[in-house]
mmCIF file of C-alpha atoms in Angstrom:
data_model
loop_
_atom_site.group_PDB
_atom_site.id
_atom_site.type_symbol
_atom_site.label_atom_id
_atom_site.label_comp_id
_atom_site.label_asym_id
_atom_site.label_seq_id
_atom_site.Cartn_x
_atom_site.Cartn_y
_atom_site.Cartn_z
ATOM 1 C CA GLN D 1 74.188 -8.731 -36.358
ATOM 2 C CA LYS D 2 70.572 -9.927 -36.999
ATOM 3 C CA GLU D 3 68.641 -8.655 -34.155
ATOM 4 C CA VAL D 4 67.412 -12.794 -33.514
ATOM 5 C CA GLU D 5 69.383 -15.352 -33.858
ATOM 6 C CA GLN D 6 68.194 -19.191 -35.211
ATOM 7 C CA ASN D 7 70.015 -22.263 -36.556
ATOM 8 C CA SER D 8 67.970 -23.221 -39.676
ATOM 9 C CA GLY D 9 68.646 -27.021 -39.027
ATOM 10 C CA PRO D 10 67.328 -29.246 -40.260
ATOM 11 C CA LEU D 11 66.996 -30.437 -36.150
ATOM 12 C CA SER D 12 65.776 -33.788 -37.099
ATOM 13 C CA VAL D 13 64.943 -36.290 -33.688
ATOM 14 C CA PRO D 14 63.042 -38.824 -33.816
ATOM 15 C CA GLU D 15 59.678 -39.737 -31.946
ATOM 16 C CA GLY D 16 59.584 -39.755 -28.141
ATOM 17 C CA ALA D 17 62.506 -37.255 -27.840
ATOM 18 C CA ILE D 18 63.763 -34.260 -26.501
ATOM 19 C CA ALA D 19 64.368 -30.859 -28.652
ATOM 20 C CA SER D 20 66.106 -28.235 -28.494
ATOM 21 C CA LEU D 21 65.448 -25.393 -29.516
ATOM 22 C CA ASN D 22 67.780 -22.297 -29.162
ATOM 23 C CA CYS D 23 67.078 -18.277 -29.640
ATOM 24 C CA THR D 24 69.308 -15.375 -28.697
ATOM 25 C CA TYR D 25 69.459 -11.898 -29.561
ATOM 26 C CA SER D 26 70.865 -8.693 -28.815
ATOM 27 C CA ASP D 27 68.437 -6.070 -27.455
ATOM 28 C CA ARG D 28 69.202 -6.225 -23.918
ATOM 29 C CA GLY D 29 65.680 -4.254 -23.604
ATOM 30 C CA SER D 30 63.656 -6.559 -25.160
ATOM 31 C CA GLN D 31 60.859 -7.545 -22.685
ATOM 32 C CA SER D 32 59.169 -10.721 -23.627
ATOM 33 C CA PHE D 33 60.355 -13.462 -25.986
ATOM 34 C CA PHE D 34 57.647 -16.011 -28.472
ATOM 35 C CA TRP D 35 57.666 -19.388 -29.734
ATOM 36 C CA TYR D 36 56.221 -19.800 -32.844
ATOM 37 C CA ARG D 37 54.990 -22.847 -34.372
ATOM 38 C CA GLN D 38 54.968 -22.549 -38.152
ATOM 39 C CA TYR D 39 53.570 -26.044 -40.366
ATOM 40 C CA SER D 40 54.866 -26.026 -44.808
ATOM 41 C CA GLY D 41 52.144 -22.839 -46.053
ATOM 42 C CA LYS D 42 50.701 -22.760 -43.183
ATOM 43 C CA SER D 43 50.609 -19.356 -40.346
ATOM 44 C CA PRO D 44 52.795 -18.650 -37.904
ATOM 45 C CA GLU D 45 50.560 -19.901 -34.389
ATOM 46 C CA LEU D 46 51.305 -18.557 -31.172
ATOM 47 C CA ILE D 47 52.562 -21.708 -29.028
ATOM 48 C CA MET D 48 54.324 -20.235 -25.653
ATOM 49 C CA PHE D 49 55.226 -16.424 -24.343
ATOM 50 C CA ILE D 50 57.457 -15.734 -22.023
ATOM 51 C CA TYR D 51 59.180 -12.810 -19.577
ATOM 52 C CA SER D 52 60.667 -13.850 -16.684
ATOM 53 C CA ASN D 53 64.112 -15.477 -16.420
ATOM 54 C CA GLY D 54 63.338 -19.323 -15.159
ATOM 55 C CA ASP D 55 61.045 -21.436 -17.220
ATOM 56 C CA LYS D 56 57.293 -22.147 -18.349
ATOM 57 C CA GLU D 57 55.838 -24.662 -18.494
ATOM 58 C CA ASP D 58 52.358 -25.522 -21.112
ATOM 59 C CA GLY D 59 52.390 -29.926 -21.144
ATOM 60 C CA ARG D 60 55.073 -31.098 -23.390
ATOM 61 C CA PHE D 61 56.757 -27.316 -24.141
ATOM 62 C CA THR D 62 58.751 -25.574 -22.057
ATOM 63 C CA ALA D 63 60.374 -22.152 -22.495
ATOM 64 C CA GLN D 64 63.076 -21.249 -20.409
ATOM 65 C CA LEU D 65 64.720 -17.474 -20.246
ATOM 66 C CA ASN D 66 68.291 -16.444 -19.403
ATOM 67 C CA LYS D 67 68.368 -12.425 -19.505
ATOM 68 C CA ALA D 68 71.946 -12.298 -18.660
ATOM 69 C CA SER D 69 72.506 -14.955 -21.759
ATOM 70 C CA GLN D 70 70.399 -12.913 -24.034
ATOM 71 C CA TYR D 71 68.876 -16.042 -24.375
ATOM 72 C CA VAL D 72 65.874 -18.458 -24.490
ATOM 73 C CA SER D 73 65.134 -21.936 -25.882
ATOM 74 C CA LEU D 74 62.493 -24.451 -26.252
ATOM 75 C CA LEU D 75 62.652 -27.702 -25.145
ATOM 76 C CA ILE D 76 59.809 -30.558 -26.735
ATOM 77 C CA ARG D 77 59.335 -33.428 -24.351
ATOM 78 C CA ASP D 78 57.814 -36.532 -26.088
ATOM 79 C CA SER D 79 58.412 -35.087 -29.788
ATOM 80 C CA GLN D 80 55.642 -36.140 -32.022
ATOM 81 C CA PRO D 81 55.757 -36.527 -36.150
ATOM 82 C CA SER D 82 52.853 -33.566 -36.097
ATOM 83 C CA ASP D 83 55.517 -31.919 -34.703
ATOM 84 C CA SER D 84 57.214 -31.458 -37.208
ATOM 85 C CA ALA D 85 57.648 -27.548 -38.537
ATOM 86 C CA THR D 86 58.962 -24.270 -38.226
ATOM 87 C CA TYR D 87 59.822 -23.193 -35.062
ATOM 88 C CA LEU D 88 60.515 -19.344 -34.853
ATOM 89 C CA CYS D 89 61.545 -17.392 -32.473
ATOM 90 C CA ALA D 90 60.599 -13.755 -31.384
ATOM 91 C CA VAL D 91 60.814 -11.059 -29.182
ATOM 92 C CA ASN D 92 59.681 -8.047 -28.351
ATOM 93 C CA ARG D 93 61.417 -4.736 -28.260
ATOM 94 C CA SER D 94 59.660 -1.083 -27.530
ATOM 95 C CA TYR D 95 56.281 -3.496 -28.246
ATOM 96 C CA ILE D 96 57.356 -4.063 -31.791
ATOM 97 C CA PRO D 97 57.460 -8.024 -32.798
ATOM 98 C CA THR D 98 60.464 -9.099 -34.416
ATOM 99 C CA PHE D 99 60.836 -13.015 -35.655
ATOM 100 C CA GLY D 100 64.130 -15.387 -36.315
ATOM 101 C CA ARG D 101 64.129 -16.381 -39.475
ATOM 102 C CA GLY D 102 63.323 -19.760 -37.431
ATOM 103 C CA THR D 103 64.594 -23.821 -37.176
ATOM 104 C CA SER D 104 63.277 -26.749 -39.461
ATOM 105 C CA LEU D 105 62.674 -29.249 -36.820
ATOM 106 C CA ILE D 106 62.149 -33.152 -38.265
ATOM 107 C CA VAL D 107 61.054 -35.654 -36.796
ATOM 108 C CA HIS D 108 61.475 -39.249 -37.422
ATOM 109 C CA PRO D 109 59.238 -42.209 -36.658
ATOM 110 C CA GLU S 1 35.500 -16.219 -33.255
ATOM 111 C CA ALA S 2 36.409 -15.171 -36.108
ATOM 112 C CA GLY S 3 39.838 -15.052 -37.793
ATOM 113 C CA VAL S 4 42.122 -12.221 -39.772
ATOM 114 C CA ALA S 5 40.619 -12.136 -43.029
ATOM 115 C CA GLN S 6 43.526 -12.169 -46.101
ATOM 116 C CA SER S 7 43.099 -12.286 -49.890
ATOM 117 C CA PRO S 8 43.718 -12.447 -52.292
ATOM 118 C CA ARG S 9 45.132 -16.055 -51.286
ATOM 119 C CA TYR S 10 48.026 -15.872 -54.715
ATOM 120 C CA LYS S 11 48.994 -14.247 -56.437
ATOM 121 C CA ILE S 12 51.091 -13.766 -59.966
ATOM 122 C CA ILE S 13 52.437 -10.540 -61.494
ATOM 123 C CA GLU S 14 54.687 -9.106 -64.058
ATOM 124 C CA LYS S 15 57.237 -7.528 -62.854
ATOM 125 C CA ARG S 16 56.814 -3.272 -63.090
ATOM 126 C CA GLN S 17 52.738 -4.116 -62.482
ATOM 127 C CA SER S 18 50.741 -3.479 -58.803
ATOM 128 C CA VAL S 19 49.554 -5.076 -56.371
ATOM 129 C CA ALA S 20 46.810 -5.089 -53.806
ATOM 130 C CA PHE S 21 46.746 -7.147 -50.776
ATOM 131 C CA TRP S 22 43.508 -7.036 -48.569
ATOM 132 C CA CYS S 23 42.973 -8.034 -44.561
ATOM 133 C CA ASN S 24 40.220 -7.453 -42.337
ATOM 134 C CA PRO S 25 41.398 -8.475 -38.451
ATOM 135 C CA ILE S 26 40.057 -9.651 -35.880
ATOM 136 C CA SER S 27 36.623 -7.351 -34.554
ATOM 137 C CA GLY S 28 38.060 -5.094 -31.685
ATOM 138 C CA HIS S 29 42.100 -6.169 -32.156
ATOM 139 C CA ALA S 30 43.680 -2.593 -31.885
ATOM 140 C CA THR S 31 46.392 -3.238 -33.275
ATOM 141 C CA LEU S 32 47.441 -4.311 -36.827
ATOM 142 C CA TYR S 33 51.006 -6.050 -38.769
ATOM 143 C CA TRP S 34 51.857 -6.947 -42.616
ATOM 144 C CA TYR S 35 54.319 -9.090 -41.945
ATOM 145 C CA GLN S 36 56.619 -9.856 -45.086
ATOM 146 C CA GLN S 37 58.007 -13.873 -45.050
ATOM 147 C CA ILE S 38 60.619 -14.881 -47.973
ATOM 148 C CA LEU S 39 60.248 -18.215 -48.692
ATOM 149 C CA GLY S 40 63.146 -19.884 -45.577
ATOM 150 C CA GLN S 41 63.349 -16.958 -44.239
ATOM 151 C CA GLY S 42 61.070 -15.568 -40.655
ATOM 152 C CA PRO S 43 58.587 -13.151 -41.125
ATOM 153 C CA LYS S 44 59.537 -9.451 -41.880
ATOM 154 C CA LEU S 45 58.030 -6.711 -40.336
ATOM 155 C CA LEU S 46 56.966 -4.397 -42.752
ATOM 156 C CA ILE S 47 54.562 -1.617 -41.209
ATOM 157 C CA GLN S 48 52.343 -1.262 -37.292
ATOM 158 C CA PHE S 49 49.297 0.090 -37.203
ATOM 159 C CA GLN S 50 47.531 1.029 -34.025
ATOM 160 C CA ASN S 51 43.882 2.011 -34.483
ATOM 161 C CA ASN S 52 44.758 3.711 -37.641
ATOM 162 C CA GLY S 53 47.824 5.292 -36.887
ATOM 163 C CA VAL S 54 51.309 3.716 -37.574
ATOM 164 C CA VAL S 55 53.443 2.608 -34.758
ATOM 165 C CA ASP S 56 56.421 1.887 -37.026
ATOM 166 C CA ASP S 57 57.124 2.174 -40.698
ATOM 167 C CA SER S 58 60.481 1.614 -40.594
ATOM 168 C CA GLN S 59 61.545 -1.668 -43.061
ATOM 169 C CA LEU S 60 58.774 -0.303 -45.299
ATOM 170 C CA PRO S 61 60.623 0.154 -48.904
ATOM 171 C CA LYS S 62 57.850 3.804 -49.261
ATOM 172 C CA ASP S 63 59.477 3.850 -52.160
ATOM 173 C CA ARG S 64 56.939 1.570 -53.733
ATOM 174 C CA PHE S 65 55.015 0.070 -51.186
ATOM 175 C CA SER S 66 51.962 1.932 -49.218
ATOM 176 C CA ALA S 67 49.503 0.690 -46.346
ATOM 177 C CA GLU S 68 46.459 1.849 -44.726
ATOM 178 C CA ARG S 69 44.386 1.460 -42.713
ATOM 179 C CA LEU S 70 41.429 3.706 -42.663
ATOM 180 C CA LYS S 71 39.222 4.089 -39.459
ATOM 181 C CA GLY S 72 40.870 1.302 -37.966
ATOM 182 C CA VAL S 73 39.514 -1.510 -38.719
ATOM 183 C CA ASP S 74 41.044 -3.153 -42.212
ATOM 184 C CA SER S 75 44.009 -2.897 -44.234
ATOM 185 C CA THR S 76 45.634 -2.665 -47.718
ATOM 186 C CA LEU S 77 49.178 -2.906 -48.705
ATOM 187 C CA LYS S 78 49.645 -1.147 -51.946
ATOM 188 C CA ILE S 79 53.366 -2.162 -54.126
ATOM 189 C CA GLN S 80 53.709 -0.171 -57.659
ATOM 190 C CA PRO S 81 55.913 -1.494 -59.208
ATOM 191 C CA ALA S 82 56.491 -4.293 -58.361
ATOM 192 C CA LYS S 83 60.055 -6.205 -57.955
ATOM 193 C CA LEU S 84 61.060 -9.844 -58.779
ATOM 194 C CA GLU S 85 62.366 -9.409 -55.883
ATOM 195 C CA ASP S 86 58.984 -8.728 -53.884
ATOM 196 C CA SER S 87 58.161 -12.553 -54.150
ATOM 197 C CA ALA S 88 57.490 -13.985 -49.936
ATOM 198 C CA VAL S 89 53.871 -14.207 -48.699
ATOM 199 C CA TYR S 90 52.239 -11.359 -47.425
ATOM 200 C CA LEU S 91 51.815 -11.606 -44.018
ATOM 201 C CA CYS S 92 48.601 -10.009 -42.094
ATOM 202 C CA ALA S 93 47.717 -10.084 -37.925
ATOM 203 C CA SER S 94 46.960 -9.027 -34.922
ATOM 204 C CA SER S 95 46.212 -8.352 -31.881
ATOM 205 C CA PRO S 96 43.635 -6.307 -29.294
ATOM 206 C CA LEU S 97 46.260 -4.458 -28.043
ATOM 207 C CA ASN S 98 49.446 -2.598 -28.274
ATOM 208 C CA ARG S 99 51.867 -1.857 -25.324
ATOM 209 C CA VAL S 100 51.449 -5.267 -23.277
ATOM 210 C CA ARG S 101 53.901 -7.756 -23.425
ATOM 211 C CA ASN S 102 52.213 -11.470 -23.770
ATOM 212 C CA GLU S 103 50.549 -9.334 -26.484
ATOM 213 C CA LYS S 104 49.702 -12.916 -28.779
ATOM 214 C CA LEU S 105 49.660 -11.826 -32.707
ATOM 215 C CA PHE S 106 46.855 -14.137 -34.974
ATOM 216 C CA PHE S 107 47.642 -14.511 -38.276
ATOM 217 C CA GLY S 108 45.966 -14.578 -40.933
ATOM 218 C CA SER S 109 46.344 -17.066 -44.345
ATOM 219 C CA GLY S 110 48.869 -14.508 -45.478
ATOM 220 C CA THR S 111 49.042 -13.572 -49.939
ATOM 221 C CA GLN S 112 51.321 -15.603 -51.342
ATOM 222 C CA LEU S 113 52.954 -13.371 -54.506
ATOM 223 C CA SER S 114 54.864 -14.347 -56.890
ATOM 224 C CA VAL S 115 56.293 -11.342 -59.148
ATOM 225 C CA LEU S 116 57.455 -12.685 -63.083
#
């Protein structure tokens, strides 16, 4: 079982819709959770982090964490074509970040 | 604030040759990471330094890969000899502190390695 699992996609949504990206992790001792965005040919950049159960909102982005289900998600409201990228889920276990394979998001006009 | 610097940007070598990558983290960042990202996959941690000590190198293929961080600042990653499966982007990242649960990683632009 992989430590951090994501559906590779692509997830295709129309402009203005809500994009929902999901991630599961295997280590119950994981402490903090991150979402990075990676444009094609570029390096990852952090967009959200969360470490408590519940929701955390930042602009159009909402991160959701459910430690009992070992599940973390990212919602992107009012999706824009510029949001088209690969979204990487990362989990800190013993202060060492582990990444999932990423989900490709395509927002079409 | 200057970002994480990496060089070279691209490298093409033949299998069994050696190659080295260089990384200079953001000034003052104690923790430095080397990740390998194969096309279509997420970044895989190769080695993590805090200052000039190794925190984790459990996924570093030590028979061919080596890394050092002299004086706790810049770092080099070396592959000798290279194999075809080493073709990937090698990402360097840094962060201010270790053992902080909401710590953000700052990535360099990466080195794209092609092994022919």
